[in-house]
Amino acid sequence: MPNNETYTIHPIAHIHTDFADKFGIPRQAGLVDALTARIVFAPEYRVAEAVRGLEQYSHLWLIWQFSQAAGRPWRPTVRPPRLGGNTRVGVFATRSPCRPNALGLSCVRLLQVETAAPDGPALRVAGADLLDGTPIYDIKPYLPYVDSHPEAAGGFSAATADRQLAVEFPPALLALVPPDKREALLGVLAQDPRPGYQHDPGRVYAMGFAGLTVRFTVDDAASPMRLTVTGVE
């Protein structure tokens, strides 16, 4: 019997998003549904038959690679930013990129199967939490009758799952953002793009989004906590 425990996998597709850098990417998929992305298959997988029936599903699982972490040594414990960056937990109790195989898993909403696109078939999805150009190794349909568990325990992540910031975006600066990107950008800012251990009220943060550089400050003492956009370039 052949030994199939070790084998090489290759990307079947790459995703194109509005994030050229990891700063600002939502911490989980689905948190900002207004974020849209496009999945383009590698030439050898651009086969219409391979996506036949996919349009019947509303959501998909993406199995992908933390490309910026690939090849780095894995760590048995990590310090999640949501715990302040000081508390260590086991890597398998987190979704940290510092994993033995640097693989990520995301559930996204399927918007469209583009069968007639020049580089198609391609997929348009919503709510992705991936860096632009991330390689995707597999795509599977989300099955609500087995994949949904509302009663599941959320561990330490449940304590901050619903935290959002109030966003102040001056109209003159918001006008510099393309209209079709505004809702997504506001959603990303409301999720608090800062690392979980940074709470300097005087610091001006800079986040890349859709070819723009968005600068902002955060007032943690306000109730609710307030993010103020100070510049768009």
mmCIF file with all atom_site columns, C-alpha atoms in Angstrom:
data_model
loop_
_atom_site.group_PDB
_atom_site.id
_atom_site.type_symbol
_atom_site.label_atom_id
_atom_site.label_alt_id
_atom_site.label_comp_id
_atom_site.label_asym_id
_atom_site.label_entity_id
_atom_site.label_seq_id
_atom_site.pdbx_PDB_ins_code
_atom_site.Cartn_x
_atom_site.Cartn_y
_atom_site.Cartn_z
_atom_site.occupancy
_atom_site.B_iso_or_equiv
_atom_site.pdbx_formal_charge
_atom_site.auth_seq_id
_atom_site.auth_comp_id
_atom_site.auth_asym_id
_atom_site.auth_atom_id
_atom_site.pdbx_PDB_model_num
ATOM 1   C CA . MET A 1 1   ? 0.000   0.000  0.000   1.00 0.00 ? 1   MET A CA 1
ATOM 2   C CA . PRO A 1 2   ? 1.493   3.392  -0.945  1.00 0.00 ? 2   PRO A CA 1
ATOM 3   C CA . ASN A 1 3   ? 2.296   5.851  1.830   1.00 0.00 ? 3   ASN A CA 1
ATOM 4   C CA . ASN A 1 4   ? 0.135   8.937  1.279   1.00 0.00 ? 4   ASN A CA 1
ATOM 5   C CA . GLU A 1 5   ? 0.788   10.588 4.631   1.00 0.00 ? 5   GLU A CA 1
ATOM 6   C CA . THR A 1 6   ? 3.073   13.195 3.057   1.00 0.00 ? 6   THR A CA 1
ATOM 7   C CA . TYR A 1 7   ? 2.344   14.876 -0.243  1.00 0.00 ? 7   TYR A CA 1
ATOM 8   C CA . THR A 1 8   ? 2.661   18.216 -1.983  1.00 0.00 ? 8   THR A CA 1
ATOM 9   C CA . ILE A 1 9   ? -0.336  20.432 -2.570  1.00 0.00 ? 9   ILE A CA 1
ATOM 10  C CA . HIS A 1 10  ? -0.542  23.261 -5.084  1.00 0.00 ? 10  HIS A CA 1
ATOM 11  C CA . PRO A 1 11  ? -2.778  26.348 -5.192  1.00 0.00 ? 11  PRO A CA 1
ATOM 12  C CA . ILE A 1 12  ? -5.895  25.958 -7.292  1.00 0.00 ? 12  ILE A CA 1
ATOM 13  C CA . ALA A 1 13  ? -6.658  29.676 -7.236  1.00 0.00 ? 13  ALA A CA 1
ATOM 14  C CA . HIS A 1 14  ? -5.700  33.081 -5.823  1.00 0.00 ? 14  HIS A CA 1
ATOM 15  C CA . ILE A 1 15  ? -7.989  35.659 -4.266  1.00 0.00 ? 15  ILE A CA 1
ATOM 16  C CA . HIS A 1 16  ? -7.978  39.375 -5.063  1.00 0.00 ? 16  HIS A CA 1
ATOM 17  C CA . THR A 1 17  ? -8.994  41.662 -2.189  1.00 0.00 ? 17  THR A CA 1
ATOM 18  C CA . ASP A 1 18  ? -8.602  45.298 -1.124  1.00 0.00 ? 18  ASP A CA 1
ATOM 19  C CA . PHE A 1 19  ? -5.836  44.491 1.377   1.00 0.00 ? 19  PHE A CA 1
ATOM 20  C CA . ALA A 1 20  ? -2.224  44.787 0.206   1.00 0.00 ? 20  ALA A CA 1
ATOM 21  C CA . ASP A 1 21  ? -1.033  44.494 3.836   1.00 0.00 ? 21  ASP A CA 1
ATOM 22  C CA . LYS A 1 22  ? -2.331  42.389 6.713   1.00 0.00 ? 22  LYS A CA 1
ATOM 23  C CA . PHE A 1 23  ? -2.966  45.456 8.924   1.00 0.00 ? 23  PHE A CA 1
ATOM 24  C CA . GLY A 1 24  ? -6.700  46.112 8.900   1.00 0.00 ? 24  GLY A CA 1
ATOM 25  C CA . ILE A 1 25  ? -7.835  42.714 7.630   1.00 0.00 ? 25  ILE A CA 1
ATOM 26  C CA . PRO A 1 26  ? -10.837 41.574 9.716   1.00 0.00 ? 26  PRO A CA 1
ATOM 27  C CA . ARG A 1 27  ? -9.819  39.012 12.322  1.00 0.00 ? 27  ARG A CA 1
ATOM 28  C CA . GLN A 1 28  ? -12.335 36.486 11.021  1.00 0.00 ? 28  GLN A CA 1
ATOM 29  C CA . ALA A 1 29  ? -14.271 35.922 7.834   1.00 0.00 ? 29  ALA A CA 1
ATOM 30  C CA . GLY A 1 30  ? -17.819 37.254 7.673   1.00 0.00 ? 30  GLY A CA 1
ATOM 31  C CA . LEU A 1 31  ? -17.320 40.129 10.095  1.00 0.00 ? 31  LEU A CA 1
ATOM 32  C CA . VAL A 1 32  ? -17.586 42.697 7.286   1.00 0.00 ? 32  VAL A CA 1
ATOM 33  C CA . ASP A 1 33  ? -19.995 41.360 4.685   1.00 0.00 ? 33  ASP A CA 1
ATOM 34  C CA . ALA A 1 34  ? -19.595 44.489 2.533   1.00 0.00 ? 34  ALA A CA 1
ATOM 35  C CA . LEU A 1 35  ? -16.034 43.420 1.705   1.00 0.00 ? 35  LEU A CA 1
ATOM 36  C CA . THR A 1 36  ? -16.045 41.809 -1.724  1.00 0.00 ? 36  THR A CA 1
ATOM 37  C CA . ALA A 1 37  ? -13.304 39.774 -3.365  1.00 0.00 ? 37  ALA A CA 1
ATOM 38  C CA . ARG A 1 38  ? -12.717 37.762 -6.508  1.00 0.00 ? 38  ARG A CA 1
ATOM 39  C CA . ILE A 1 39  ? -11.279 34.262 -6.721  1.00 0.00 ? 39  ILE A CA 1
ATOM 40  C CA . VAL A 1 40  ? -9.425  33.475 -9.954  1.00 0.00 ? 40  VAL A CA 1
ATOM 41  C CA . PHE A 1 41  ? -8.498  29.885 -10.689 1.00 0.00 ? 41  PHE A CA 1
ATOM 42  C CA . ALA A 1 42  ? -5.068  28.825 -11.899 1.00 0.00 ? 42  ALA A CA 1
ATOM 43  C CA . PRO A 1 43  ? -5.108  28.153 -15.668 1.00 0.00 ? 43  PRO A CA 1
ATOM 44  C CA . GLU A 1 44  ? -5.222  24.362 -15.296 1.00 0.00 ? 44  GLU A CA 1
ATOM 45  C CA . TYR A 1 45  ? -8.328  24.615 -13.090 1.00 0.00 ? 45  TYR A CA 1
ATOM 46  C CA . ARG A 1 46  ? -10.289 27.063 -15.246 1.00 0.00 ? 46  ARG A CA 1
ATOM 47  C CA . VAL A 1 47  ? -12.779 24.405 -16.184 1.00 0.00 ? 47  VAL A CA 1
ATOM 48  C CA . ALA A 1 48  ? -16.481 25.223 -16.208 1.00 0.00 ? 48  ALA A CA 1
ATOM 49  C CA . GLU A 1 49  ? -17.398 21.685 -15.210 1.00 0.00 ? 49  GLU A CA 1
ATOM 50  C CA . ALA A 1 50  ? -15.406 22.042 -11.977 1.00 0.00 ? 50  ALA A CA 1
ATOM 51  C CA . VAL A 1 51  ? -17.829 24.671 -10.623 1.00 0.00 ? 51  VAL A CA 1
ATOM 52  C CA . ARG A 1 52  ? -21.011 23.164 -12.014 1.00 0.00 ? 52  ARG A CA 1
ATOM 53  C CA . GLY A 1 53  ? -23.698 23.309 -9.298  1.00 0.00 ? 53  GLY A CA 1
ATOM 54  C CA . LEU A 1 54  ? -21.734 25.704 -7.077  1.00 0.00 ? 54  LEU A CA 1
ATOM 55  C CA . GLU A 1 55  ? -24.273 28.469 -7.674  1.00 0.00 ? 55  GLU A CA 1
ATOM 56  C CA . GLN A 1 56  ? -26.778 26.457 -5.627  1.00 0.00 ? 56  GLN A CA 1
ATOM 57  C CA . TYR A 1 57  ? -24.864 27.232 -2.420  1.00 0.00 ? 57  TYR A CA 1
ATOM 58  C CA . SER A 1 58  ? -24.878 30.523 -0.529  1.00 0.00 ? 58  SER A CA 1
ATOM 59  C CA . HIS A 1 59  ? -21.572 30.071 1.340   1.00 0.00 ? 59  HIS A CA 1
ATOM 60  C CA . LEU A 1 60  ? -18.208 28.441 0.732   1.00 0.00 ? 60  LEU A CA 1
ATOM 61  C CA . TRP A 1 61  ? -15.271 27.195 2.778   1.00 0.00 ? 61  TRP A CA 1
ATOM 62  C CA . LEU A 1 62  ? -11.865 28.379 1.577   1.00 0.00 ? 62  LEU A CA 1
ATOM 63  C CA . ILE A 1 63  ? -8.725  26.478 2.569   1.00 0.00 ? 63  ILE A CA 1
ATOM 64  C CA . TRP A 1 64  ? -5.760  28.771 2.028   1.00 0.00 ? 64  TRP A CA 1
ATOM 65  C CA . GLN A 1 65  ? -2.211  29.560 3.031   1.00 0.00 ? 65  GLN A CA 1
ATOM 66  C CA . PHE A 1 66  ? -0.902  32.218 5.395   1.00 0.00 ? 66  PHE A CA 1
ATOM 67  C CA . SER A 1 67  ? 1.568   33.106 2.663   1.00 0.00 ? 67  SER A CA 1
ATOM 68  C CA . GLN A 1 68  ? 3.543   35.575 4.791   1.00 0.00 ? 68  GLN A CA 1
ATOM 69  C CA . ALA A 1 69  ? 4.023   32.916 7.482   1.00 0.00 ? 69  ALA A CA 1
ATOM 70  C CA . ALA A 1 70  ? 4.845   29.995 5.186   1.00 0.00 ? 70  ALA A CA 1
ATOM 71  C CA . GLY A 1 71  ? 8.243   28.494 5.904   1.00 0.00 ? 71  GLY A CA 1
ATOM 72  C CA . ARG A 1 72  ? 8.586   30.042 9.342   1.00 0.00 ? 72  ARG A CA 1
ATOM 73  C CA . PRO A 1 73  ? 9.081   27.800 12.395  1.00 0.00 ? 73  PRO A CA 1
ATOM 74  C CA . TRP A 1 74  ? 5.823   26.928 14.111  1.00 0.00 ? 74  TRP A CA 1
ATOM 75  C CA . ARG A 1 75  ? 5.245   27.656 17.792  1.00 0.00 ? 75  ARG A CA 1
ATOM 76  C CA . PRO A 1 76  ? 3.482   25.389 20.290  1.00 0.00 ? 76  PRO A CA 1
ATOM 77  C CA . THR A 1 77  ? 2.109   28.459 22.101  1.00 0.00 ? 77  THR A CA 1
ATOM 78  C CA . VAL A 1 78  ? 1.186   31.908 20.832  1.00 0.00 ? 78  VAL A CA 1
ATOM 79  C CA . ARG A 1 79  ? 0.057   35.203 22.352  1.00 0.00 ? 79  ARG A CA 1
ATOM 80  C CA . PRO A 1 80  ? -3.290  36.199 20.817  1.00 0.00 ? 80  PRO A CA 1
ATOM 81  C CA . PRO A 1 81  ? -3.640  39.974 20.357  1.00 0.00 ? 81  PRO A CA 1
ATOM 82  C CA . ARG A 1 82  ? -7.207  39.749 21.701  1.00 0.00 ? 82  ARG A CA 1
ATOM 83  C CA . LEU A 1 83  ? -5.747  38.668 25.046  1.00 0.00 ? 83  LEU A CA 1
ATOM 84  C CA . GLY A 1 84  ? -3.481  41.723 25.158  1.00 0.00 ? 84  GLY A CA 1
ATOM 85  C CA . GLY A 1 85  ? -0.458  40.003 23.657  1.00 0.00 ? 85  GLY A CA 1
ATOM 86  C CA . ASN A 1 86  ? 0.760   38.787 27.056  1.00 0.00 ? 86  ASN A CA 1
ATOM 87  C CA . THR A 1 87  ? -1.153  35.546 27.668  1.00 0.00 ? 87  THR A CA 1
ATOM 88  C CA . ARG A 1 88  ? 0.090   32.374 26.002  1.00 0.00 ? 88  ARG A CA 1
ATOM 89  C CA . VAL A 1 89  ? -2.273  29.654 24.784  1.00 0.00 ? 89  VAL A CA 1
ATOM 90  C CA . GLY A 1 90  ? -1.754  26.588 22.644  1.00 0.00 ? 90  GLY A CA 1
ATOM 91  C CA . VAL A 1 91  ? -1.499  27.254 18.925  1.00 0.00 ? 91  VAL A CA 1
ATOM 92  C CA . PHE A 1 92  ? -4.263  24.731 18.235  1.00 0.00 ? 92  PHE A CA 1
ATOM 93  C CA . ALA A 1 93  ? -6.581  26.747 20.497  1.00 0.00 ? 93  ALA A CA 1
ATOM 94  C CA . THR A 1 94  ? -6.155  29.746 18.167  1.00 0.00 ? 94  THR A CA 1
ATOM 95  C CA . ARG A 1 95  ? -6.283  30.681 14.510  1.00 0.00 ? 95  ARG A CA 1
ATOM 96  C CA . SER A 1 96  ? -2.760  32.091 14.589  1.00 0.00 ? 96  SER A CA 1
ATOM 97  C CA . PRO A 1 97  ? -0.751  31.936 11.326  1.00 0.00 ? 97  PRO A CA 1
ATOM 98  C CA . CYS A 1 98  ? 2.230   30.455 13.233  1.00 0.00 ? 98  CYS A CA 1
ATOM 99  C CA . ARG A 1 99  ? 1.091   26.879 12.596  1.00 0.00 ? 99  ARG A CA 1
ATOM 100 C CA . PRO A 1 100 ? 2.890   23.730 11.437  1.00 0.00 ? 100 PRO A CA 1
ATOM 101 C CA . ASN A 1 101 ? 1.348   23.975 7.957   1.00 0.00 ? 101 ASN A CA 1
ATOM 102 C CA . ALA A 1 102 ? 0.345   27.687 7.878   1.00 0.00 ? 102 ALA A CA 1
ATOM 103 C CA . LEU A 1 103 ? -3.139  26.860 6.603   1.00 0.00 ? 103 LEU A CA 1
ATOM 104 C CA . GLY A 1 104 ? -6.182  29.084 7.064   1.00 0.00 ? 104 GLY A CA 1
ATOM 105 C CA . LEU A 1 105 ? -9.900  28.322 6.893   1.00 0.00 ? 105 LEU A CA 1
ATOM 106 C CA . SER A 1 106 ? -12.550 30.906 6.024   1.00 0.00 ? 106 SER A CA 1
ATOM 107 C CA . CYS A 1 107 ? -16.265 30.814 5.365   1.00 0.00 ? 107 CYS A CA 1
ATOM 108 C CA . VAL A 1 108 ? -17.350 33.376 2.749   1.00 0.00 ? 108 VAL A CA 1
ATOM 109 C CA . ARG A 1 109 ? -20.636 34.238 1.072   1.00 0.00 ? 109 ARG A CA 1
ATOM 110 C CA . LEU A 1 110 ? -20.886 33.382 -2.615  1.00 0.00 ? 110 LEU A CA 1
ATOM 111 C CA . LEU A 1 111 ? -22.121 36.328 -4.666  1.00 0.00 ? 111 LEU A CA 1
ATOM 112 C CA . GLN A 1 112 ? -21.654 35.087 -8.199  1.00 0.00 ? 112 GLN A CA 1
ATOM 113 C CA . VAL A 1 113 ? -20.097 32.380 -10.334 1.00 0.00 ? 113 VAL A CA 1
ATOM 114 C CA . GLU A 1 114 ? -18.644 34.229 -13.319 1.00 0.00 ? 114 GLU A CA 1
ATOM 115 C CA . THR A 1 115 ? -18.815 31.644 -16.084 1.00 0.00 ? 115 THR A CA 1
ATOM 116 C CA . ALA A 1 116 ? -18.341 34.061 -19.001 1.00 0.00 ? 116 ALA A CA 1
ATOM 117 C CA . ALA A 1 117 ? -15.347 36.041 -17.655 1.00 0.00 ? 117 ALA A CA 1
ATOM 118 C CA . PRO A 1 118 ? -12.173 36.034 -19.805 1.00 0.00 ? 118 PRO A CA 1
ATOM 119 C CA . ASP A 1 119 ? -10.238 34.496 -16.895 1.00 0.00 ? 119 ASP A CA 1
ATOM 120 C CA . GLY A 1 120 ? -13.203 32.436 -15.772 1.00 0.00 ? 120 GLY A CA 1
ATOM 121 C CA . PRO A 1 121 ? -14.843 30.633 -14.351 1.00 0.00 ? 121 PRO A CA 1
ATOM 122 C CA . ALA A 1 122 ? -14.225 32.939 -11.391 1.00 0.00 ? 122 ALA A CA 1
ATOM 123 C CA . LEU A 1 123 ? -15.996 33.477 -8.082  1.00 0.00 ? 123 LEU A CA 1
ATOM 124 C CA . ARG A 1 124 ? -17.134 36.708 -6.464  1.00 0.00 ? 124 ARG A CA 1
ATOM 125 C CA . VAL A 1 125 ? -17.448 36.387 -2.697  1.00 0.00 ? 125 VAL A CA 1
ATOM 126 C CA . ALA A 1 126 ? -18.255 38.576 0.321   1.00 0.00 ? 126 ALA A CA 1
ATOM 127 C CA . GLY A 1 127 ? -16.770 38.740 3.796   1.00 0.00 ? 127 GLY A CA 1
ATOM 128 C CA . ALA A 1 128 ? -13.298 37.387 3.018   1.00 0.00 ? 128 ALA A CA 1
ATOM 129 C CA . ASP A 1 129 ? -10.507 37.963 5.567   1.00 0.00 ? 129 ASP A CA 1
ATOM 130 C CA . LEU A 1 130 ? -7.611  37.308 3.188   1.00 0.00 ? 130 LEU A CA 1
ATOM 131 C CA . LEU A 1 131 ? -4.640  39.297 1.932   1.00 0.00 ? 131 LEU A CA 1
ATOM 132 C CA . ASP A 1 132 ? -4.639  40.201 -1.753  1.00 0.00 ? 132 ASP A CA 1
ATOM 133 C CA . GLY A 1 133 ? -3.010  37.416 -3.758  1.00 0.00 ? 133 GLY A CA 1
ATOM 134 C CA . THR A 1 134 ? -3.458  34.725 -1.102  1.00 0.00 ? 134 THR A CA 1
ATOM 135 C CA . PRO A 1 135 ? -3.158  31.225 -2.583  1.00 0.00 ? 135 PRO A CA 1
ATOM 136 C CA . ILE A 1 136 ? -6.204  28.993 -2.155  1.00 0.00 ? 136 ILE A CA 1
ATOM 137 C CA . TYR A 1 137 ? -5.763  25.229 -1.966  1.00 0.00 ? 137 TYR A CA 1
ATOM 138 C CA . ASP A 1 138 ? -9.359  24.077 -1.937  1.00 0.00 ? 138 ASP A CA 1
ATOM 139 C CA . ILE A 1 139 ? -12.953 25.307 -2.086  1.00 0.00 ? 139 ILE A CA 1
ATOM 140 C CA . LYS A 1 140 ? -15.830 23.391 -0.532  1.00 0.00 ? 140 LYS A CA 1
ATOM 141 C CA . PRO A 1 141 ? -19.536 24.206 -0.140  1.00 0.00 ? 141 PRO A CA 1
ATOM 142 C CA . TYR A 1 142 ? -20.786 25.219 3.290   1.00 0.00 ? 142 TYR A CA 1
ATOM 143 C CA . LEU A 1 143 ? -23.477 22.787 4.482   1.00 0.00 ? 143 LEU A CA 1
ATOM 144 C CA . PRO A 1 144 ? -25.679 24.433 7.137   1.00 0.00 ? 144 PRO A CA 1
ATOM 145 C CA . TYR A 1 145 ? -27.161 21.173 8.420   1.00 0.00 ? 145 TYR A CA 1
ATOM 146 C CA . VAL A 1 146 ? -23.731 19.977 9.586   1.00 0.00 ? 146 VAL A CA 1
ATOM 147 C CA . ASP A 1 147 ? -21.502 23.075 9.593   1.00 0.00 ? 147 ASP A CA 1
ATOM 148 C CA . SER A 1 148 ? -23.689 25.324 11.777  1.00 0.00 ? 148 SER A CA 1
ATOM 149 C CA . HIS A 1 149 ? -23.508 24.852 15.563  1.00 0.00 ? 149 HIS A CA 1
ATOM 150 C CA . PRO A 1 150 ? -25.140 27.850 17.320  1.00 0.00 ? 150 PRO A CA 1
ATOM 151 C CA . GLU A 1 151 ? -24.648 26.193 20.712  1.00 0.00 ? 151 GLU A CA 1
ATOM 152 C CA . ALA A 1 152 ? -20.861 25.908 20.303  1.00 0.00 ? 152 ALA A CA 1
ATOM 153 C CA . ALA A 1 153 ? -18.553 27.472 22.930  1.00 0.00 ? 153 ALA A CA 1
ATOM 154 C CA . GLY A 1 154 ? -16.396 30.307 21.630  1.00 0.00 ? 154 GLY A CA 1
ATOM 155 C CA . GLY A 1 155 ? -13.518 30.112 24.105  1.00 0.00 ? 155 GLY A CA 1
ATOM 156 C CA . PHE A 1 156 ? -11.596 33.278 24.941  1.00 0.00 ? 156 PHE A CA 1
ATOM 157 C CA . SER A 1 157 ? -12.562 34.852 21.614  1.00 0.00 ? 157 SER A CA 1
ATOM 158 C CA . ALA A 1 158 ? -16.223 35.104 22.647  1.00 0.00 ? 158 ALA A CA 1
ATOM 159 C CA . ALA A 1 159 ? -15.475 37.917 25.108  1.00 0.00 ? 159 ALA A CA 1
ATOM 160 C CA . THR A 1 160 ? -14.577 40.371 22.322  1.00 0.00 ? 160 THR A CA 1
ATOM 161 C CA . ALA A 1 161 ? -16.654 38.980 19.464  1.00 0.00 ? 161 ALA A CA 1
ATOM 162 C CA . ASP A 1 162 ? -19.211 41.813 19.486  1.00 0.00 ? 162 ASP A CA 1
ATOM 163 C CA . ARG A 1 163 ? -16.904 44.746 20.224  1.00 0.00 ? 163 ARG A CA 1
ATOM 164 C CA . GLN A 1 164 ? -17.169 47.557 17.717  1.00 0.00 ? 164 GLN A CA 1
ATOM 165 C CA . LEU A 1 165 ? -15.968 51.152 17.558  1.00 0.00 ? 165 LEU A CA 1
ATOM 166 C CA . ALA A 1 166 ? -17.991 54.235 16.749  1.00 0.00 ? 166 ALA A CA 1
ATOM 167 C CA . VAL A 1 167 ? -16.456 55.647 13.562  1.00 0.00 ? 167 VAL A CA 1
ATOM 168 C CA . GLU A 1 168 ? -16.188 59.377 12.874  1.00 0.00 ? 168 GLU A CA 1
ATOM 169 C CA . PHE A 1 169 ? -15.369 59.893 9.204   1.00 0.00 ? 169 PHE A CA 1
ATOM 170 C CA . PRO A 1 170 ? -15.411 63.575 8.136   1.00 0.00 ? 170 PRO A CA 1
ATOM 171 C CA . PRO A 1 171 ? -17.518 63.951 4.956   1.00 0.00 ? 171 PRO A CA 1
ATOM 172 C CA . ALA A 1 172 ? -14.695 65.708 3.085   1.00 0.00 ? 172 ALA A CA 1
ATOM 173 C CA . LEU A 1 173 ? -12.423 62.703 3.688   1.00 0.00 ? 173 LEU A CA 1
ATOM 174 C CA . LEU A 1 174 ? -15.119 60.118 2.998   1.00 0.00 ? 174 LEU A CA 1
ATOM 175 C CA . ALA A 1 175 ? -15.645 61.792 -0.393  1.00 0.00 ? 175 ALA A CA 1
ATOM 176 C CA . LEU A 1 176 ? -12.110 60.686 -1.323  1.00 0.00 ? 176 LEU A CA 1
ATOM 177 C CA . VAL A 1 177 ? -13.153 57.035 -1.027  1.00 0.00 ? 177 VAL A CA 1
ATOM 178 C CA . PRO A 1 178 ? -14.815 55.448 -4.083  1.00 0.00 ? 178 PRO A CA 1
ATOM 179 C CA . PRO A 1 179 ? -18.556 55.125 -3.374  1.00 0.00 ? 179 PRO A CA 1
ATOM 180 C CA . ASP A 1 180 ? -18.538 51.343 -3.863  1.00 0.00 ? 180 ASP A CA 1
ATOM 181 C CA . LYS A 1 181 ? -15.817 50.962 -1.187  1.00 0.00 ? 181 LYS A CA 1
ATOM 182 C CA . ARG A 1 182 ? -17.254 53.188 1.552   1.00 0.00 ? 182 ARG A CA 1
ATOM 183 C CA . GLU A 1 183 ? -19.512 50.679 3.321   1.00 0.00 ? 183 GLU A CA 1
ATOM 184 C CA . ALA A 1 184 ? -16.740 48.085 3.411   1.00 0.00 ? 184 ALA A CA 1
ATOM 185 C CA . LEU A 1 185 ? -14.184 50.579 4.730   1.00 0.00 ? 185 LEU A CA 1
ATOM 186 C CA . LEU A 1 186 ? -16.537 51.776 7.470   1.00 0.00 ? 186 LEU A CA 1
ATOM 187 C CA . GLY A 1 187 ? -17.126 48.166 8.466   1.00 0.00 ? 187 GLY A CA 1
ATOM 188 C CA . VAL A 1 188 ? -13.402 47.425 8.645   1.00 0.00 ? 188 VAL A CA 1
ATOM 189 C CA . LEU A 1 189 ? -12.736 50.507 10.798  1.00 0.00 ? 189 LEU A CA 1
ATOM 190 C CA . ALA A 1 190 ? -15.585 49.641 13.159  1.00 0.00 ? 190 ALA A CA 1
ATOM 191 C CA . GLN A 1 191 ? -13.938 46.268 13.822  1.00 0.00 ? 191 GLN A CA 1
ATOM 192 C CA . ASP A 1 192 ? -10.901 48.091 15.346  1.00 0.00 ? 192 ASP A CA 1
ATOM 193 C CA . PRO A 1 193 ? -7.982  47.377 12.972  1.00 0.00 ? 193 PRO A CA 1
ATOM 194 C CA . ARG A 1 194 ? -5.361  47.940 15.690  1.00 0.00 ? 194 ARG A CA 1
ATOM 195 C CA . PRO A 1 195 ? -3.378  45.072 17.195  1.00 0.00 ? 195 PRO A CA 1
ATOM 196 C CA . GLY A 1 196 ? -5.142  44.066 20.392  1.00 0.00 ? 196 GLY A CA 1
ATOM 197 C CA . TYR A 1 197 ? -2.252  45.206 22.586  1.00 0.00 ? 197 TYR A CA 1
ATOM 198 C CA . GLN A 1 198 ? -1.962  48.771 21.196  1.00 0.00 ? 198 GLN A CA 1
ATOM 199 C CA . HIS A 1 199 ? -4.014  51.389 23.062  1.00 0.00 ? 199 HIS A CA 1
ATOM 200 C CA . ASP A 1 200 ? -2.082  54.635 22.649  1.00 0.00 ? 200 ASP A CA 1
ATOM 201 C CA . PRO A 1 201 ? -4.628  57.497 22.349  1.00 0.00 ? 201 PRO A CA 1
ATOM 202 C CA . GLY A 1 202 ? -2.036  59.788 20.759  1.00 0.00 ? 202 GLY A CA 1
ATOM 203 C CA . ARG A 1 203 ? -0.980  57.387 18.050  1.00 0.00 ? 203 ARG A CA 1
ATOM 204 C CA . VAL A 1 204 ? -1.982  57.916 14.425  1.00 0.00 ? 204 VAL A CA 1
ATOM 205 C CA . TYR A 1 205 ? -2.449  54.589 12.650  1.00 0.00 ? 205 TYR A CA 1
ATOM 206 C CA . ALA A 1 206 ? -2.192  54.088 8.895   1.00 0.00 ? 206 ALA A CA 1
ATOM 207 C CA . MET A 1 207 ? -4.088  51.360 7.069   1.00 0.00 ? 207 MET A CA 1
ATOM 208 C CA . GLY A 1 208 ? -3.960  50.444 3.400   1.00 0.00 ? 208 GLY A CA 1
ATOM 209 C CA . PHE A 1 209 ? -7.313  49.746 1.751   1.00 0.00 ? 209 PHE A CA 1
ATOM 210 C CA . ALA A 1 210 ? -8.285  49.574 -1.933  1.00 0.00 ? 210 ALA A CA 1
ATOM 211 C CA . GLY A 1 211 ? -5.204  51.546 -2.976  1.00 0.00 ? 211 GLY A CA 1
ATOM 212 C CA . LEU A 1 212 ? -5.764  54.230 -0.331  1.00 0.00 ? 212 LEU A CA 1
ATOM 213 C CA . THR A 1 213 ? -3.925  55.024 2.897   1.00 0.00 ? 213 THR A CA 1
ATOM 214 C CA . VAL A 1 214 ? -6.401  55.746 5.677   1.00 0.00 ? 214 VAL A CA 1
ATOM 215 C CA . ARG A 1 215 ? -5.087  57.411 8.849   1.00 0.00 ? 215 ARG A CA 1
ATOM 216 C CA . PHE A 1 216 ? -6.969  57.354 12.135  1.00 0.00 ? 216 PHE A CA 1
ATOM 217 C CA . THR A 1 217 ? -6.802  57.652 15.910  1.00 0.00 ? 217 THR A CA 1
ATOM 218 C CA . VAL A 1 218 ? -8.753  55.748 18.559  1.00 0.00 ? 218 VAL A CA 1
ATOM 219 C CA . ASP A 1 219 ? -10.100 57.081 21.844  1.00 0.00 ? 219 ASP A CA 1
ATOM 220 C CA . ASP A 1 220 ? -10.444 54.076 24.155  1.00 0.00 ? 220 ASP A CA 1
ATOM 221 C CA . ALA A 1 221 ? -11.749 56.276 26.992  1.00 0.00 ? 221 ALA A CA 1
ATOM 222 C CA . ALA A 1 222 ? -14.843 57.312 25.041  1.00 0.00 ? 222 ALA A CA 1
ATOM 223 C CA . SER A 1 223 ? -18.091 55.420 25.500  1.00 0.00 ? 223 SER A CA 1
ATOM 224 C CA . PRO A 1 224 ? -18.471 53.800 23.085  1.00 0.00 ? 224 PRO A CA 1
ATOM 225 C CA . MET A 1 225 ? -14.828 53.730 22.002  1.00 0.00 ? 225 MET A CA 1
ATOM 226 C CA . ARG A 1 226 ? -14.387 56.096 19.086  1.00 0.00 ? 226 ARG A CA 1
ATOM 227 C CA . LEU A 1 227 ? -12.233 55.883 15.946  1.00 0.00 ? 227 LEU A CA 1
ATOM 228 C CA . THR A 1 228 ? -11.659 59.176 14.130  1.00 0.00 ? 228 THR A CA 1
ATOM 229 C CA . VAL A 1 229 ? -10.355 59.258 10.567  1.00 0.00 ? 229 VAL A CA 1
ATOM 230 C CA . THR A 1 230 ? -7.735  61.997 10.189  1.00 0.00 ? 230 THR A CA 1
ATOM 231 C CA . GLY A 1 231 ? -6.595  61.532 6.622   1.00 0.00 ? 231 GLY A CA 1
ATOM 232 C CA . VAL A 1 232 ? -7.164  59.701 3.334   1.00 0.00 ? 232 VAL A CA 1
ATOM 233 C CA . GLU A 1 233 ? -4.449  59.608 0.693   1.00 0.00 ? 233 GLU A CA 1
#
